[in-house]
Amino acid sequence: MTTAAARPDLIAHFPFPFVDDIYRYSTNVEPAGAQVSTPAGQWGDSAVVVDSEYHAELAERAAILDADPTRRAVLPHMRPAAWDAMLTILRELAQAYPETMHLTSLGGDEWRWRNDLLGEERTFRYGDESSLGDDPLHYISTQVQEDIALLDQRDGQLFVDAGIITFAADWSFGFDVGMSFLEIHGPVPRVRKMGVITRAHEFLKRLQPHEPYRRTNWTMTIGRRLDVSTERYPEWGPDREMIQHVDDAEFGRLVHLRVEVQHLIRLPDSGAVMFLIRTYLLPLEAVATVDPWRARAAEVFAELPDDMADYKGIIKYRTRAAQWLRSYEALHSPIAEPQIDTGTAPTEPVHGLPDWPSRPAEVDAAGSEFLIVAVGPHDETAHVARAWVRVAESVGPTRLLVLDSLTHDDDRALLDEALTATHTGARILVTGGQYDVLTALGAARSAGAIADELSAFVTDTADLPVYCAHCRDTFRAVGAPGGIVECPGCTRRLEIHEHHSASRGSFLASAVDARTLEELS
């Protein structure tokens, strides 16, 4: 864990996120580029910001990417968007920092880039990776402190199909690549009921080039940790227990208010939507030196509903954080022991989780051919498959594939072979237990099938495919979201999250809790 006294520029340009004493989820978007004045200084006049942490954060990103290549992904159809993103960001840098950043057009597709802070100069041809000596998304990540996500818009939805995310706040970019915007935000409490994510999704789809917007998001982090990704939970998870037992001075030094400034930009050439995500960390001891910030943050932390505090991972120490801030000017007054809220938040529907029909779907007569996949020994599986076959055969060419289990390599190979043999316009219908159905649907999507071509009926929901965020093994487990399983790959005890990737066909899981992790370490 790293800690350091906050430099003056980090306080002066900190994007304090709270505009009221009560915080609730909202789209909270506004046009980008307008400077925001704060009691400590100002922020917001540029989509990319270079500060005193520039060299340190670039070095940290390089180390993370070397250790974990899954933080970087560009699906093949997103290569034009990666070039578009690189040139857009280089232009922004040159405009914001003309004394140290220089972008020169040499005519046609030729460009020269010079970064005096890094002592680097490079000439490249737009679209030609050999001239750049790197893929464009990786290269631009060596020039800016912001994380980058690129969203492709198709079929009325946005999909996170490219990006470099090294400073994630308790999520897994490697797991989420290829998922839709709505699926990724499914686990966030309240947002579906309140309609926040749906409104944000519609707003993003309407973004226009050269009209960027921005928003802020926040949580708290123990220590100056930029990378608190799901993959590294074993390293930072125990801090949530540890922080409850330190003295007051250490508490104020270690607990950081973590703010993301997210710029939302429609790229002009590719039409992709770019998220620039800049993370700022400020310890409570520095927040408290700005009295309006101290008072407002204390109110927000104290009032925050339990389900939101739990999702943000701060429920074990947010009460103490509020009390610490309130008593900052009266250090002689004892700070109350941390309170752990034990109330149960109401259950709400989660977007993106499988929603299985209560009866088999009808065969789509618009299909040009049909592949019907029946997996497992259940009588109901066989009954559903036979009923589908009877109808499908009256419409067009039909193939029935009967498999024992998709945990078997030979059965998986037969499925892949059958999927490869299907043609455009085919309809793929899958029935069986939940694990096999999800696995088969994921394989079908990987083979190029789209949602309208897929139907499924689950006969047993006892098991499901689980993706371990730590060793990246995907395995079959008996359980449900919220349950605990053991990973056969790394032997960690994992909690299954309410976070399902349709493209992977699996549920995300990570080490169960900080107390268990302390015992394992």
Short mmCIF file of C-alpha atoms in Angstrom, two decimals:
data_model
loop_
_atom_site.label_atom_id
_atom_site.label_comp_id
_atom_site.label_asym_id
_atom_site.label_seq_id
_atom_site.Cartn_x
_atom_site.Cartn_y
_atom_site.Cartn_z
CA MET A 1 0.00 0.00 0.00
CA THR A 2 1.32 3.43 -0.93
CA THR A 3 0.60 6.69 0.84
CA ALA A 4 2.04 10.14 0.42
CA ALA A 5 1.27 13.66 1.50
CA ALA A 6 -0.98 15.31 -1.08
CA ARG A 7 0.93 17.79 -3.22
CA PRO A 8 -0.60 21.28 -3.41
CA ASP A 9 -1.57 20.88 -7.08
CA LEU A 10 -3.47 17.68 -6.30
CA ILE A 11 -5.64 19.58 -3.82
CA ALA A 12 -6.02 22.69 -5.97
CA HIS A 13 -7.21 20.69 -8.98
CA PHE A 14 -9.15 17.98 -7.15
CA PRO A 15 -12.64 17.43 -8.69
CA PHE A 16 -14.66 17.30 -5.47
CA PRO A 17 -17.76 15.34 -6.54
CA PHE A 18 -20.56 16.35 -4.15
CA VAL A 19 -22.93 19.19 -5.00
CA ASP A 20 -25.36 18.42 -2.17
CA ASP A 21 -25.39 16.82 1.28
CA ILE A 22 -27.26 13.82 -0.14
CA TYR A 23 -25.88 11.60 -2.91
CA ARG A 24 -27.96 9.41 -5.20
CA TYR A 25 -27.18 7.82 -8.54
CA SER A 26 -27.84 10.08 -11.50
CA THR A 27 -26.55 10.55 -15.02
CA ASN A 28 -25.00 13.87 -13.82
CA VAL A 29 -23.61 14.71 -17.26
CA GLU A 30 -22.69 18.20 -18.38
CA PRO A 31 -20.91 19.69 -21.39
CA ALA A 32 -17.16 19.26 -21.09
CA GLY A 33 -14.57 22.02 -21.20
CA ALA A 34 -16.08 24.49 -18.74
CA GLN A 35 -13.82 25.27 -15.80
CA VAL A 36 -15.26 24.43 -12.38
CA SER A 37 -14.23 26.66 -9.48
CA THR A 38 -13.89 25.06 -6.04
CA PRO A 39 -12.95 26.37 -2.58
CA ALA A 40 -9.43 25.04 -3.24
CA GLY A 41 -8.90 25.98 -6.89
CA GLN A 42 -10.39 24.77 -10.16
CA TRP A 43 -10.61 21.83 -12.55
CA GLY A 44 -12.27 20.78 -15.79
CA ASP A 45 -10.86 22.93 -18.59
CA SER A 46 -9.45 19.95 -20.52
CA ALA A 47 -10.47 16.37 -21.27
CA VAL A 48 -6.91 15.22 -20.53
CA VAL A 49 -4.95 16.46 -17.53
CA VAL A 50 -1.22 16.28 -16.87
CA ASP A 51 -0.27 16.81 -13.23
CA SER A 52 2.59 16.11 -10.83
CA GLU A 53 1.75 12.38 -10.87
CA TYR A 54 2.30 12.12 -14.64
CA HIS A 55 5.51 10.10 -14.75
CA ALA A 56 4.61 7.94 -11.76
CA GLU A 57 1.19 6.98 -13.11
CA LEU A 58 2.51 6.18 -16.59
CA ALA A 59 5.13 3.93 -15.02
CA GLU A 60 2.48 2.23 -12.90
CA ARG A 61 0.31 1.60 -15.96
CA ALA A 62 3.24 0.05 -17.82
CA ALA A 63 3.94 -2.30 -14.92
CA ILE A 64 0.28 -3.34 -14.70
CA LEU A 65 0.08 -4.07 -18.43
CA ASP A 66 3.28 -6.11 -18.30
CA ALA A 67 1.88 -8.19 -15.45
CA ASP A 68 -1.68 -8.54 -16.76
CA PRO A 69 -2.31 -8.32 -20.54
CA THR A 70 -6.09 -8.69 -20.02
CA ARG A 71 -6.24 -4.99 -19.07
CA ARG A 72 -5.79 -4.21 -22.76
CA ALA A 73 -8.07 -5.35 -25.57
CA VAL A 74 -9.04 -4.26 -29.06
CA LEU A 75 -11.54 -6.49 -30.84
CA PRO A 76 -10.71 -6.65 -34.57
CA HIS A 77 -13.55 -4.41 -35.74
CA MET A 78 -12.38 -1.66 -33.34
CA ARG A 79 -8.97 -1.01 -34.91
CA PRO A 80 -10.22 2.06 -36.83
CA ALA A 81 -11.69 3.39 -33.58
CA ALA A 82 -8.33 2.92 -31.84
CA TRP A 83 -6.63 5.14 -34.43
CA ASP A 84 -9.46 7.65 -34.13
CA ALA A 85 -9.04 7.68 -30.35
CA MET A 86 -5.28 8.15 -30.53
CA LEU A 87 -5.42 11.11 -32.88
CA THR A 88 -8.28 12.72 -30.95
CA ILE A 89 -6.33 12.49 -27.69
CA LEU A 90 -3.09 13.74 -29.25
CA ARG A 91 -4.96 16.79 -30.53
CA GLU A 92 -6.41 17.38 -27.08
CA LEU A 93 -2.98 17.14 -25.46
CA ALA A 94 -1.42 19.54 -27.96
CA GLN A 95 -4.22 22.04 -27.43
CA ALA A 96 -4.16 21.82 -23.63
CA TYR A 97 -0.35 21.83 -23.22
CA PRO A 98 1.15 23.67 -26.23
CA GLU A 99 4.44 24.33 -24.43
CA THR A 100 5.26 20.65 -23.97
CA MET A 101 3.02 18.69 -26.38
CA HIS A 102 3.23 19.17 -30.16
CA LEU A 103 1.22 17.56 -32.98
CA THR A 104 2.09 18.53 -36.54
CA SER A 105 0.36 17.50 -39.75
CA LEU A 106 2.90 16.67 -42.45
CA GLY A 107 0.26 16.37 -45.16
CA GLY A 108 -2.00 13.52 -46.12
CA ASP A 109 -2.02 10.89 -43.37
CA GLU A 110 1.47 11.77 -42.08
CA TRP A 111 1.83 13.20 -38.56
CA ARG A 112 4.62 14.09 -36.17
CA TRP A 113 4.13 13.90 -32.41
CA ARG A 114 6.53 15.32 -29.82
CA ASN A 115 6.15 15.00 -26.06
CA ASP A 116 8.78 17.09 -24.31
CA LEU A 117 7.84 15.73 -20.87
CA LEU A 118 8.85 12.25 -21.99
CA GLY A 119 11.61 13.37 -24.36
CA GLU A 120 9.90 11.54 -27.21
CA GLU A 121 9.27 12.31 -30.86
CA ARG A 122 7.54 10.04 -33.36
CA THR A 123 6.44 10.34 -36.99
CA PHE A 124 3.65 8.05 -38.14
CA ARG A 125 1.14 7.42 -40.89
CA TYR A 126 -2.47 7.32 -39.68
CA GLY A 127 -3.74 3.74 -39.92
CA ASP A 128 -0.28 2.18 -40.35
CA GLU A 129 0.87 0.38 -37.18
CA SER A 130 4.30 -0.34 -38.64
CA SER A 131 4.99 3.40 -38.90
CA LEU A 132 3.87 3.95 -35.31
CA GLY A 133 5.76 0.96 -33.98
CA ASP A 134 2.87 0.07 -31.70
CA ASP A 135 -0.87 -0.42 -31.75
CA PRO A 136 -2.46 3.02 -31.43
CA LEU A 137 -4.48 2.38 -28.28
CA HIS A 138 -1.47 1.09 -26.39
CA TYR A 139 0.68 3.94 -27.62
CA ILE A 140 -1.72 6.65 -26.52
CA SER A 141 -1.96 5.00 -23.09
CA THR A 142 1.76 5.76 -22.70
CA GLN A 143 1.04 9.48 -23.16
CA VAL A 144 -1.94 10.14 -20.87
CA GLN A 145 -2.91 9.32 -17.30
CA GLU A 146 -6.50 8.56 -18.28
CA ASP A 147 -7.84 5.05 -18.80
CA ILE A 148 -9.60 4.58 -22.15
CA ALA A 149 -12.68 2.56 -23.11
CA LEU A 150 -14.12 2.43 -26.62
CA LEU A 151 -17.77 1.53 -27.20
CA ASP A 152 -19.15 0.30 -30.50
CA GLN A 153 -22.76 1.23 -31.31
CA ARG A 154 -24.74 -1.44 -33.13
CA ASP A 155 -28.19 -3.03 -33.01
CA GLY A 156 -29.42 -0.18 -30.83
CA GLN A 157 -26.88 -0.86 -28.07
CA LEU A 158 -23.37 0.11 -27.01
CA PHE A 159 -20.72 -2.56 -26.49
CA VAL A 160 -17.38 -2.15 -24.70
CA ASP A 161 -15.23 -3.70 -27.42
CA ALA A 162 -11.85 -2.05 -26.81
CA GLY A 163 -9.90 -0.27 -24.13
CA ILE A 164 -6.97 -0.04 -21.77
CA ILE A 165 -8.14 -0.02 -18.16
CA THR A 166 -5.37 -0.21 -15.58
CA PHE A 167 -6.93 1.79 -12.74
CA ALA A 168 -10.30 0.05 -12.35
CA ALA A 169 -12.34 0.59 -9.19
CA ASP A 170 -13.52 -2.91 -8.22
CA TRP A 171 -14.42 -4.20 -11.68
CA SER A 172 -12.79 -6.41 -14.27
CA PHE A 173 -12.19 -5.00 -17.74
CA GLY A 174 -10.92 -8.38 -18.93
CA PHE A 175 -14.25 -9.96 -18.01
CA ASP A 176 -16.39 -7.12 -19.35
CA VAL A 177 -14.85 -6.82 -22.84
CA GLY A 178 -17.55 -7.51 -25.41
CA MET A 179 -20.42 -6.90 -22.99
CA SER A 180 -23.09 -4.29 -23.53
CA PHE A 181 -23.20 -1.08 -21.54
CA LEU A 182 -26.45 -2.22 -19.91
CA GLU A 183 -25.02 -5.62 -18.94
CA ILE A 184 -21.91 -4.09 -17.38
CA HIS A 185 -23.96 -1.79 -15.16
CA GLY A 186 -26.46 -4.46 -14.17
CA PRO A 187 -24.97 -5.04 -10.67
CA VAL A 188 -25.23 -1.37 -9.63
CA PRO A 189 -28.03 -1.11 -7.02
CA ARG A 190 -31.07 1.10 -7.68
CA VAL A 191 -30.07 2.20 -11.17
CA ARG A 192 -32.53 0.03 -13.06
CA LYS A 193 -35.45 0.88 -10.82
CA MET A 194 -34.56 4.57 -11.07
CA GLY A 195 -33.99 4.33 -14.83
CA VAL A 196 -30.56 5.96 -14.54
CA ILE A 197 -28.60 3.53 -16.69
CA THR A 198 -31.28 3.37 -19.37
CA ARG A 199 -31.29 7.17 -19.61
CA ALA A 200 -27.50 7.25 -19.70
CA HIS A 201 -27.49 4.62 -22.45
CA GLU A 202 -29.91 6.61 -24.58
CA PHE A 203 -27.91 9.79 -23.97
CA LEU A 204 -24.67 8.14 -25.07
CA LYS A 205 -26.26 6.86 -28.26
CA ARG A 206 -27.20 10.45 -29.15
CA LEU A 207 -23.70 11.89 -28.60
CA GLN A 208 -22.40 13.94 -31.53
CA PRO A 209 -18.79 14.47 -32.65
CA HIS A 210 -17.11 17.60 -31.28
CA GLU A 211 -19.69 17.86 -28.47
CA PRO A 212 -18.01 16.08 -25.53
CA TYR A 213 -19.66 15.66 -22.15
CA ARG A 214 -18.34 14.69 -18.74
CA ARG A 215 -19.51 13.25 -15.45
CA THR A 216 -18.00 12.29 -12.10
CA ASN A 217 -18.17 9.13 -10.05
CA TRP A 218 -16.73 8.42 -6.61
CA THR A 219 -15.92 5.86 -3.94
CA MET A 220 -13.26 5.52 -1.23
CA THR A 221 -9.99 3.61 -1.36
CA ILE A 222 -7.58 2.56 1.38
CA GLY A 223 -4.12 3.88 0.55
CA ARG A 224 -3.11 5.59 -2.65
CA ARG A 225 -4.07 2.61 -4.82
CA LEU A 226 -5.03 3.42 -8.38
CA ASP A 227 -5.45 -0.24 -9.33
CA VAL A 228 -8.20 -1.74 -7.20
CA SER A 229 -9.43 -4.07 -9.93
CA THR A 230 -11.28 -7.29 -9.21
CA GLU A 231 -8.21 -9.24 -10.31
CA ARG A 232 -6.13 -7.74 -7.50
CA TYR A 233 -8.73 -8.04 -4.75
CA PRO A 234 -6.49 -10.42 -2.75
CA GLU A 235 -4.04 -7.53 -2.39
CA TRP A 236 -6.40 -4.72 -1.40
CA GLY A 237 -9.47 -6.52 -0.03
CA PRO A 238 -7.99 -7.09 3.45
CA ASP A 239 -7.54 -3.32 3.83
CA ARG A 240 -11.28 -2.98 4.46
CA GLU A 241 -10.86 -4.98 7.65
CA MET A 242 -7.51 -3.46 8.60
CA ILE A 243 -8.73 0.14 8.39
CA GLN A 244 -11.25 -0.44 11.18
CA HIS A 245 -8.46 -1.04 13.68
CA VAL A 246 -6.00 1.80 13.04
CA ASP A 247 -5.76 4.95 15.14
CA ASP A 248 -7.34 8.22 14.09
CA ALA A 249 -4.23 9.78 12.55
CA GLU A 250 -3.59 6.69 10.44
CA PHE A 251 -7.25 6.53 9.42
CA GLY A 252 -7.17 10.06 8.00
CA ARG A 253 -3.91 9.36 6.20
CA LEU A 254 -4.96 6.05 4.65
CA VAL A 255 -8.60 6.57 3.65
CA HIS A 256 -8.78 8.35 0.29
CA LEU A 257 -11.73 9.94 -1.47
CA ARG A 258 -11.51 8.49 -4.97
CA VAL A 259 -13.07 10.45 -7.84
CA GLU A 260 -13.31 9.56 -11.50
CA VAL A 261 -13.82 12.28 -14.09
CA GLN A 262 -15.27 10.54 -17.13
CA HIS A 263 -15.26 12.32 -20.48
CA LEU A 264 -17.73 10.99 -23.04
CA ILE A 265 -16.66 11.67 -26.61
CA ARG A 266 -18.13 10.61 -29.95
CA LEU A 267 -15.11 9.98 -32.16
CA PRO A 268 -15.39 11.84 -35.47
CA ASP A 269 -14.13 9.24 -37.97
CA SER A 270 -15.16 5.86 -36.57
CA GLY A 271 -18.33 6.93 -34.74
CA ALA A 272 -17.29 4.98 -31.64
CA VAL A 273 -17.94 6.42 -28.19
CA MET A 274 -14.79 7.02 -26.15
CA PHE A 275 -14.74 7.10 -22.36
CA LEU A 276 -11.70 8.86 -20.93
CA ILE A 277 -11.57 7.92 -17.25
CA ARG A 278 -9.24 9.90 -15.02
CA THR A 279 -8.84 8.83 -11.39
CA TYR A 280 -8.00 11.26 -8.59
CA LEU A 281 -7.16 10.27 -5.01
CA LEU A 282 -7.10 12.59 -2.00
CA PRO A 283 -6.67 11.41 1.62
CA LEU A 284 -9.27 12.47 4.16
CA GLU A 285 -6.60 14.43 6.01
CA ALA A 286 -6.27 16.61 2.88
CA VAL A 287 -10.02 16.76 2.18
CA ALA A 288 -10.52 18.02 5.74
CA THR A 289 -8.25 21.03 5.15
CA VAL A 290 -10.91 22.48 2.82
CA ASP A 291 -13.74 23.14 5.24
CA PRO A 292 -16.69 23.08 2.79
CA TRP A 293 -15.43 19.75 1.45
CA ARG A 294 -15.00 18.35 4.97
CA ALA A 295 -18.53 19.26 6.03
CA ARG A 296 -20.25 18.07 2.87
CA ALA A 297 -18.35 14.78 2.58
CA ALA A 298 -19.22 13.98 6.20
CA GLU A 299 -22.92 14.49 5.46
CA VAL A 300 -22.81 12.37 2.30
CA PHE A 301 -20.97 9.48 3.97
CA ALA A 302 -23.31 9.47 6.96
CA GLU A 303 -26.54 9.59 4.94
CA LEU A 304 -25.58 7.19 2.12
CA PRO A 305 -28.04 4.25 1.98
CA ASP A 306 -26.64 0.88 3.00
CA ASP A 307 -27.06 -0.80 -0.38
CA MET A 308 -25.11 1.97 -2.11
CA ALA A 309 -22.39 1.94 0.56
CA ASP A 310 -22.14 -1.83 0.26
CA TYR A 311 -21.82 -1.71 -3.53
CA LYS A 312 -19.08 0.92 -3.25
CA GLY A 313 -17.27 -1.32 -0.76
CA ILE A 314 -17.21 1.32 2.00
CA ILE A 315 -19.97 0.09 4.31
CA LYS A 316 -17.50 -1.13 6.95
CA TYR A 317 -15.85 2.24 7.46
CA ARG A 318 -18.04 4.98 5.96
CA THR A 319 -19.58 5.79 9.37
CA ARG A 320 -16.17 6.28 10.90
CA ALA A 321 -15.13 8.39 7.90
CA ALA A 322 -18.09 10.70 8.52
CA GLN A 323 -17.28 10.92 12.23
CA TRP A 324 -13.59 11.52 11.54
CA LEU A 325 -14.39 14.45 9.26
CA ARG A 326 -16.90 15.94 11.70
CA SER A 327 -14.42 15.82 14.57
CA TYR A 328 -11.45 17.08 12.56
CA GLU A 329 -11.44 20.48 14.28
CA ALA A 330 -11.87 18.97 17.72
CA LEU A 331 -9.15 16.34 17.86
CA HIS A 332 -9.49 16.08 21.63
CA SER A 333 -12.95 14.58 21.16
CA PRO A 334 -12.80 10.80 20.80
CA ILE A 335 -13.88 9.41 17.49
CA ALA A 336 -16.55 6.77 17.85
CA GLU A 337 -15.72 3.19 17.06
CA PRO A 338 -16.59 2.21 13.51
CA GLN A 339 -20.16 1.06 13.00
CA ILE A 340 -21.07 -1.79 10.71
CA ASP A 341 -24.55 -1.50 9.27
CA THR A 342 -26.30 -4.86 9.29
CA GLY A 343 -29.56 -3.91 7.63
CA THR A 344 -30.50 -5.75 4.48
CA ALA A 345 -31.12 -3.69 1.38
CA PRO A 346 -34.26 -4.52 -0.59
CA THR A 347 -33.82 -6.90 -3.47
CA GLU A 348 -34.14 -5.26 -6.86
CA PRO A 349 -34.02 -6.70 -10.37
CA VAL A 350 -30.60 -6.71 -12.00
CA HIS A 351 -30.18 -5.97 -15.69
CA GLY A 352 -28.01 -8.41 -17.59
CA LEU A 353 -28.66 -11.53 -15.50
CA PRO A 354 -30.18 -14.45 -17.40
CA ASP A 355 -33.97 -14.27 -17.38
CA TRP A 356 -35.11 -17.73 -18.39
CA PRO A 357 -38.57 -18.17 -19.91
CA SER A 358 -41.08 -20.35 -18.09
CA ARG A 359 -41.90 -22.23 -21.29
CA PRO A 360 -39.90 -23.06 -24.42
CA ALA A 361 -39.78 -20.37 -27.09
CA GLU A 362 -41.61 -20.96 -30.33
CA VAL A 363 -39.53 -21.85 -33.37
CA ASP A 364 -38.87 -18.75 -35.48
CA ALA A 365 -40.30 -19.50 -38.92
CA ALA A 366 -38.03 -16.82 -40.41
CA GLY A 367 -35.00 -19.04 -39.90
CA SER A 368 -33.21 -20.33 -42.99
CA GLU A 369 -32.04 -23.44 -41.11
CA PHE A 370 -32.11 -24.73 -37.56
CA LEU A 371 -29.56 -26.14 -35.12
CA ILE A 372 -31.18 -27.62 -32.03
CA VAL A 373 -28.81 -28.46 -29.18
CA ALA A 374 -29.93 -30.69 -26.30
CA VAL A 375 -27.43 -31.14 -23.46
CA GLY A 376 -27.77 -33.44 -20.47
CA PRO A 377 -29.87 -36.40 -19.33
CA HIS A 378 -33.05 -34.66 -18.15
CA ASP A 379 -36.27 -36.00 -19.65
CA GLU A 380 -37.57 -32.46 -20.03
CA THR A 381 -34.52 -31.57 -22.15
CA ALA A 382 -35.29 -34.38 -24.55
CA HIS A 383 -38.98 -33.46 -24.65
CA VAL A 384 -38.29 -29.80 -25.46
CA ALA A 385 -35.74 -30.69 -28.14
CA ARG A 386 -38.11 -33.13 -29.87
CA ALA A 387 -40.90 -30.54 -29.90
CA TRP A 388 -38.58 -27.97 -31.47
CA VAL A 389 -37.39 -30.49 -34.07
CA ARG A 390 -40.94 -31.35 -35.15
CA VAL A 391 -41.74 -27.71 -35.87
CA ALA A 392 -38.36 -26.78 -37.35
CA GLU A 393 -38.36 -29.67 -39.82
CA SER A 394 -41.59 -28.33 -41.31
CA VAL A 395 -39.86 -24.99 -41.97
CA GLY A 396 -36.35 -25.75 -43.18
CA PRO A 397 -33.20 -27.88 -42.85
CA THR A 398 -32.85 -29.00 -39.24
CA ARG A 399 -30.03 -30.61 -37.28
CA LEU A 400 -30.42 -32.07 -33.79
CA LEU A 401 -27.23 -32.25 -31.72
CA VAL A 402 -27.48 -34.31 -28.52
CA LEU A 403 -24.61 -33.92 -26.03
CA ASP A 404 -23.87 -35.28 -22.57
CA SER A 405 -22.16 -32.26 -21.01
CA LEU A 406 -20.19 -29.24 -22.19
CA THR A 407 -17.60 -29.92 -19.52
CA HIS A 408 -16.45 -32.74 -21.85
CA ASP A 409 -13.92 -31.67 -24.46
CA ASP A 410 -15.33 -33.98 -27.12
CA ASP A 411 -18.85 -32.62 -26.66
CA ARG A 412 -17.57 -29.06 -26.80
CA ALA A 413 -15.71 -29.88 -30.02
CA LEU A 414 -18.90 -31.30 -31.55
CA LEU A 415 -20.77 -28.12 -30.61
CA ASP A 416 -18.08 -25.88 -32.11
CA GLU A 417 -18.13 -27.95 -35.30
CA ALA A 418 -21.91 -27.66 -35.57
CA LEU A 419 -21.84 -23.91 -34.98
CA THR A 420 -19.16 -23.45 -37.63
CA ALA A 421 -21.36 -25.30 -40.12
CA THR A 422 -24.36 -22.99 -39.66
CA HIS A 423 -25.10 -20.28 -42.21
CA THR A 424 -26.40 -16.74 -42.09
CA GLY A 425 -30.04 -16.69 -41.04
CA ALA A 426 -29.83 -19.89 -39.01
CA ARG A 427 -31.70 -20.20 -35.73
CA ILE A 428 -29.94 -21.90 -32.83
CA LEU A 429 -32.10 -23.34 -30.05
CA VAL A 430 -30.47 -24.71 -26.90
CA THR A 431 -31.98 -26.64 -24.00
CA GLY A 432 -30.48 -28.26 -20.92
CA GLY A 433 -29.17 -27.29 -17.50
CA GLN A 434 -28.13 -23.70 -16.84
CA TYR A 435 -24.38 -24.34 -17.07
CA ASP A 436 -24.66 -26.09 -20.43
CA VAL A 437 -27.11 -23.57 -21.87
CA LEU A 438 -25.00 -20.56 -20.88
CA THR A 439 -21.86 -22.23 -22.18
CA ALA A 440 -23.52 -23.13 -25.48
CA LEU A 441 -24.93 -19.63 -25.94
CA GLY A 442 -21.51 -18.12 -25.25
CA ALA A 443 -19.97 -20.42 -27.84
CA ALA A 444 -22.66 -19.47 -30.35
CA ARG A 445 -21.99 -15.77 -29.82
CA SER A 446 -18.27 -16.38 -30.24
CA ALA A 447 -19.06 -18.10 -33.53
CA GLY A 448 -20.88 -14.98 -34.73
CA ALA A 449 -24.50 -15.59 -33.77
CA ILE A 450 -26.55 -12.55 -32.76
CA ALA A 451 -29.27 -12.35 -30.12
CA ASP A 452 -32.16 -12.65 -32.60
CA GLU A 453 -30.78 -15.99 -33.80
CA LEU A 454 -30.64 -17.57 -30.34
CA SER A 455 -33.29 -19.20 -28.15
CA ALA A 456 -32.89 -21.20 -24.97
CA PHE A 457 -34.88 -23.15 -22.42
CA VAL A 458 -33.28 -24.11 -19.11
CA THR A 459 -34.48 -27.28 -17.41
CA ASP A 460 -32.31 -27.02 -14.27
CA THR A 461 -30.76 -23.94 -12.62
CA ALA A 462 -28.66 -25.73 -10.00
CA ASP A 463 -25.31 -25.02 -11.64
CA LEU A 464 -23.68 -22.28 -13.67
CA PRO A 465 -20.36 -21.37 -15.33
CA VAL A 466 -18.08 -19.28 -13.09
CA TYR A 467 -15.14 -17.12 -14.21
CA CYS A 468 -12.43 -16.64 -11.57
CA ALA A 469 -11.10 -13.08 -11.71
CA HIS A 470 -7.77 -14.19 -10.24
CA CYS A 471 -6.59 -17.24 -12.20
CA ARG A 472 -9.05 -16.63 -15.10
CA ASP A 473 -10.27 -20.22 -15.07
CA THR A 474 -13.89 -20.85 -16.07
CA PHE A 475 -15.47 -23.81 -14.32
CA ARG A 476 -18.77 -25.49 -13.54
CA ALA A 477 -20.14 -24.85 -10.06
CA VAL A 478 -23.29 -25.62 -8.14
CA GLY A 479 -24.49 -22.32 -6.76
CA ALA A 480 -26.07 -18.98 -7.51
CA PRO A 481 -25.05 -15.30 -7.41
CA GLY A 482 -24.13 -14.45 -3.84
CA GLY A 483 -23.01 -18.01 -3.13
CA ILE A 484 -19.52 -19.22 -2.25
CA VAL A 485 -17.57 -21.74 -4.34
CA GLU A 486 -13.99 -22.93 -4.52
CA CYS A 487 -12.00 -22.32 -7.69
CA PRO A 488 -10.39 -25.55 -8.93
CA GLY A 489 -7.68 -23.52 -10.64
CA CYS A 490 -6.30 -21.45 -7.74
CA THR A 491 -8.24 -23.00 -4.78
CA ARG A 492 -9.49 -19.60 -3.61
CA ARG A 493 -12.93 -19.35 -2.04
CA LEU A 494 -14.92 -17.15 -4.40
CA GLU A 495 -18.13 -15.20 -4.16
CA ILE A 496 -20.26 -15.42 -7.31
CA HIS A 497 -21.29 -11.91 -8.33
CA GLU A 498 -24.56 -10.81 -9.88
CA HIS A 499 -22.56 -10.00 -13.00
CA HIS A 500 -23.02 -12.16 -16.06
CA SER A 501 -21.25 -11.86 -19.42
CA ALA A 502 -23.39 -13.14 -22.26
CA SER A 503 -20.39 -13.20 -24.60
CA ARG A 504 -18.35 -15.31 -22.18
CA GLY A 505 -21.36 -17.27 -21.00
CA SER A 506 -20.22 -17.06 -17.38
CA PHE A 507 -20.58 -15.26 -14.05
CA LEU A 508 -17.78 -13.21 -12.52
CA ALA A 509 -16.45 -14.37 -9.14
CA SER A 510 -13.74 -13.03 -6.85
CA ALA A 511 -12.14 -13.87 -3.50
CA VAL A 512 -14.87 -14.08 -0.93
CA ASP A 513 -13.98 -11.39 1.60
CA ALA A 514 -11.17 -9.57 3.30
CA ARG A 515 -11.24 -11.68 6.46
CA THR A 516 -10.85 -14.89 4.50
CA LEU A 517 -8.08 -13.35 2.44
CA GLU A 518 -6.16 -12.41 5.58
CA GLU A 519 -6.34 -16.03 6.69
CA LEU A 520 -5.09 -17.19 3.30
CA SER A 521 -2.16 -14.78 3.20
#
